[in-house]
mmCIF file of C-alpha atoms in Angstrom:
data_model
loop_
_atom_site.group_PDB
_atom_site.id
_atom_site.type_symbol
_atom_site.label_atom_id
_atom_site.label_comp_id
_atom_site.label_asym_id
_atom_site.label_seq_id
_atom_site.Cartn_x
_atom_site.Cartn_y
_atom_site.Cartn_z
ATOM 1 C CA UNK Y 1 104.856 115.270 87.734
ATOM 2 C CA UNK Y 2 108.454 116.088 88.640
ATOM 3 C CA UNK Y 3 111.004 113.474 87.638
ATOM 4 C CA UNK Y 4 113.104 112.258 90.577
ATOM 5 C CA UNK Y 5 116.813 111.676 90.260
ATOM 6 C CA UNK Y 6 118.211 108.366 91.500
ATOM 7 C CA UNK Y 7 120.038 108.595 94.841
ATOM 8 C CA UNK Y 8 123.748 109.296 94.727
ATOM 9 C CA UNK Y 9 126.207 106.461 95.382
ATOM 10 C CA UNK Y 10 127.022 108.131 98.723
ATOM 11 C CA UNK Y 11 123.362 108.039 99.720
ATOM 12 C CA UNK Y 12 123.119 104.398 98.696
ATOM 13 C CA UNK Y 13 126.105 103.581 100.927
ATOM 14 C CA UNK Y 14 124.441 105.415 103.818
ATOM 15 C CA UNK Y 15 121.194 103.482 103.301
ATOM 16 C CA UNK Y 16 123.088 100.189 103.150
ATOM 17 C CA UNK Y 17 125.044 101.019 106.308
ATOM 18 C CA UNK Y 18 121.859 101.948 108.174
ATOM 19 C CA UNK Y 19 119.988 98.821 107.101
ATOM 20 C CA UNK Y 20 122.972 96.628 107.876
ATOM 21 C CA UNK Y 21 122.890 97.949 111.442
ATOM 22 C CA UNK Y 22 119.993 95.632 112.289
ATOM 23 C CA UNK Y 23 122.018 92.597 111.244
ATOM 24 C CA UNK Y 24 124.956 93.847 113.298
ATOM 25 C CA UNK Y 25 122.669 94.144 116.326
ATOM 26 C CA UNK Y 26 121.672 90.484 115.988
ATOM 27 C CA UNK Y 27 125.332 89.511 115.606
ATOM 28 C CA UNK Y 28 126.350 91.457 118.721
ATOM 29 C CA UNK Y 29 123.478 89.976 120.703
ATOM 30 C CA UNK Y 30 124.406 86.456 119.640
ATOM 31 C CA UNK Y 31 128.014 86.963 120.679
ATOM 32 C CA UNK Y 32 126.991 88.315 124.089
ATOM 33 C CA UNK Y 33 124.385 85.606 124.664
ATOM 34 C CA UNK Y 34 126.908 82.894 123.777
ATOM 35 C CA UNK Y 35 128.428 83.443 127.212
ATOM 36 C CA UNK Y 36 125.238 82.163 128.832
ATOM 37 C CA UNK Y 37 123.328 80.069 126.294
ATOM 38 C CA UNK Y 38 124.215 77.079 124.138
ATOM 39 C CA UNK Y 39 125.157 78.013 120.583
ATOM 40 C CA UNK Y 40 122.206 76.102 119.114
ATOM 41 C CA UNK Y 41 119.846 78.519 120.919
ATOM 42 C CA UNK Y 42 121.423 81.663 119.489
ATOM 43 C CA UNK Y 43 119.846 83.730 116.732
ATOM 44 C CA UNK Y 44 123.068 83.499 114.718
ATOM 45 C CA UNK Y 45 126.010 81.121 114.536
ATOM 46 C CA UNK Y 46 129.062 82.693 116.168
ATOM 47 C CA UNK Y 47 131.241 82.367 113.071
ATOM 48 C CA UNK Y 48 128.550 84.091 111.022
ATOM 49 C CA UNK Y 49 128.192 86.777 113.702
ATOM 50 C CA UNK Y 50 131.922 87.523 113.602
ATOM 51 C CA UNK Y 51 131.791 87.699 109.794
ATOM 52 C CA UNK Y 52 128.835 90.092 109.933
ATOM 53 C CA UNK Y 53 130.722 92.399 112.284
ATOM 54 C CA UNK Y 54 133.824 92.254 110.094
ATOM 55 C CA UNK Y 55 131.746 93.117 107.026
ATOM 56 C CA UNK Y 56 130.178 96.014 108.939
ATOM 57 C CA UNK Y 57 133.641 97.436 109.576
ATOM 58 C CA UNK Y 58 134.501 97.077 105.899
ATOM 59 C CA UNK Y 59 131.240 98.749 104.921
ATOM 60 C CA UNK Y 60 131.956 101.755 107.158
ATOM 61 C CA UNK Y 61 135.499 101.994 105.775
ATOM 62 C CA UNK Y 62 134.133 101.960 102.218
ATOM 63 C CA UNK Y 63 131.639 104.691 103.097
ATOM 64 C CA UNK Y 64 134.361 106.821 104.698
ATOM 65 C CA UNK Y 65 136.716 106.351 101.749
ATOM 66 C CA UNK Y 66 133.941 107.191 99.284
ATOM 67 C CA UNK Y 67 133.152 110.356 101.243
ATOM 68 C CA UNK Y 68 136.836 111.365 101.254
ATOM 69 C CA UNK Y 69 136.995 110.729 97.500
ATOM 70 C CA UNK Y 70 133.869 112.830 96.939
ATOM 71 C CA UNK Y 71 135.138 115.678 99.146
ATOM 72 C CA UNK Y 72 138.461 115.735 97.276
ATOM 73 C CA UNK Y 73 136.512 116.273 94.052
ATOM 74 C CA UNK Y 74 134.076 118.782 95.533
ATOM 75 C CA UNK Y 75 131.041 116.556 95.067
ATOM 76 C CA UNK Y 76 130.391 115.501 98.671
ATOM 77 C CA UNK Y 77 126.961 116.238 100.100
ATOM 78 C CA UNK Y 78 126.727 119.084 102.568
ATOM 79 C CA UNK Y 79 126.642 117.805 106.112
#
């Protein structure tokens, strides 16, 4: 049986970003629905939703910076 290598840190960031997208979708939906529905009926508190979106931006920035770092060292994945 062939031994598998663990995923690279870049791949782990990509996986995290993709999985976090579902949480961002709930946050965006809650913010949009807040215009029409009472806050206690939303899937997510508005303060939490804003924090989720802010974290999503930070996560994408970290991924982009990590990719730039990897490219500068010639270790970025081909894409």
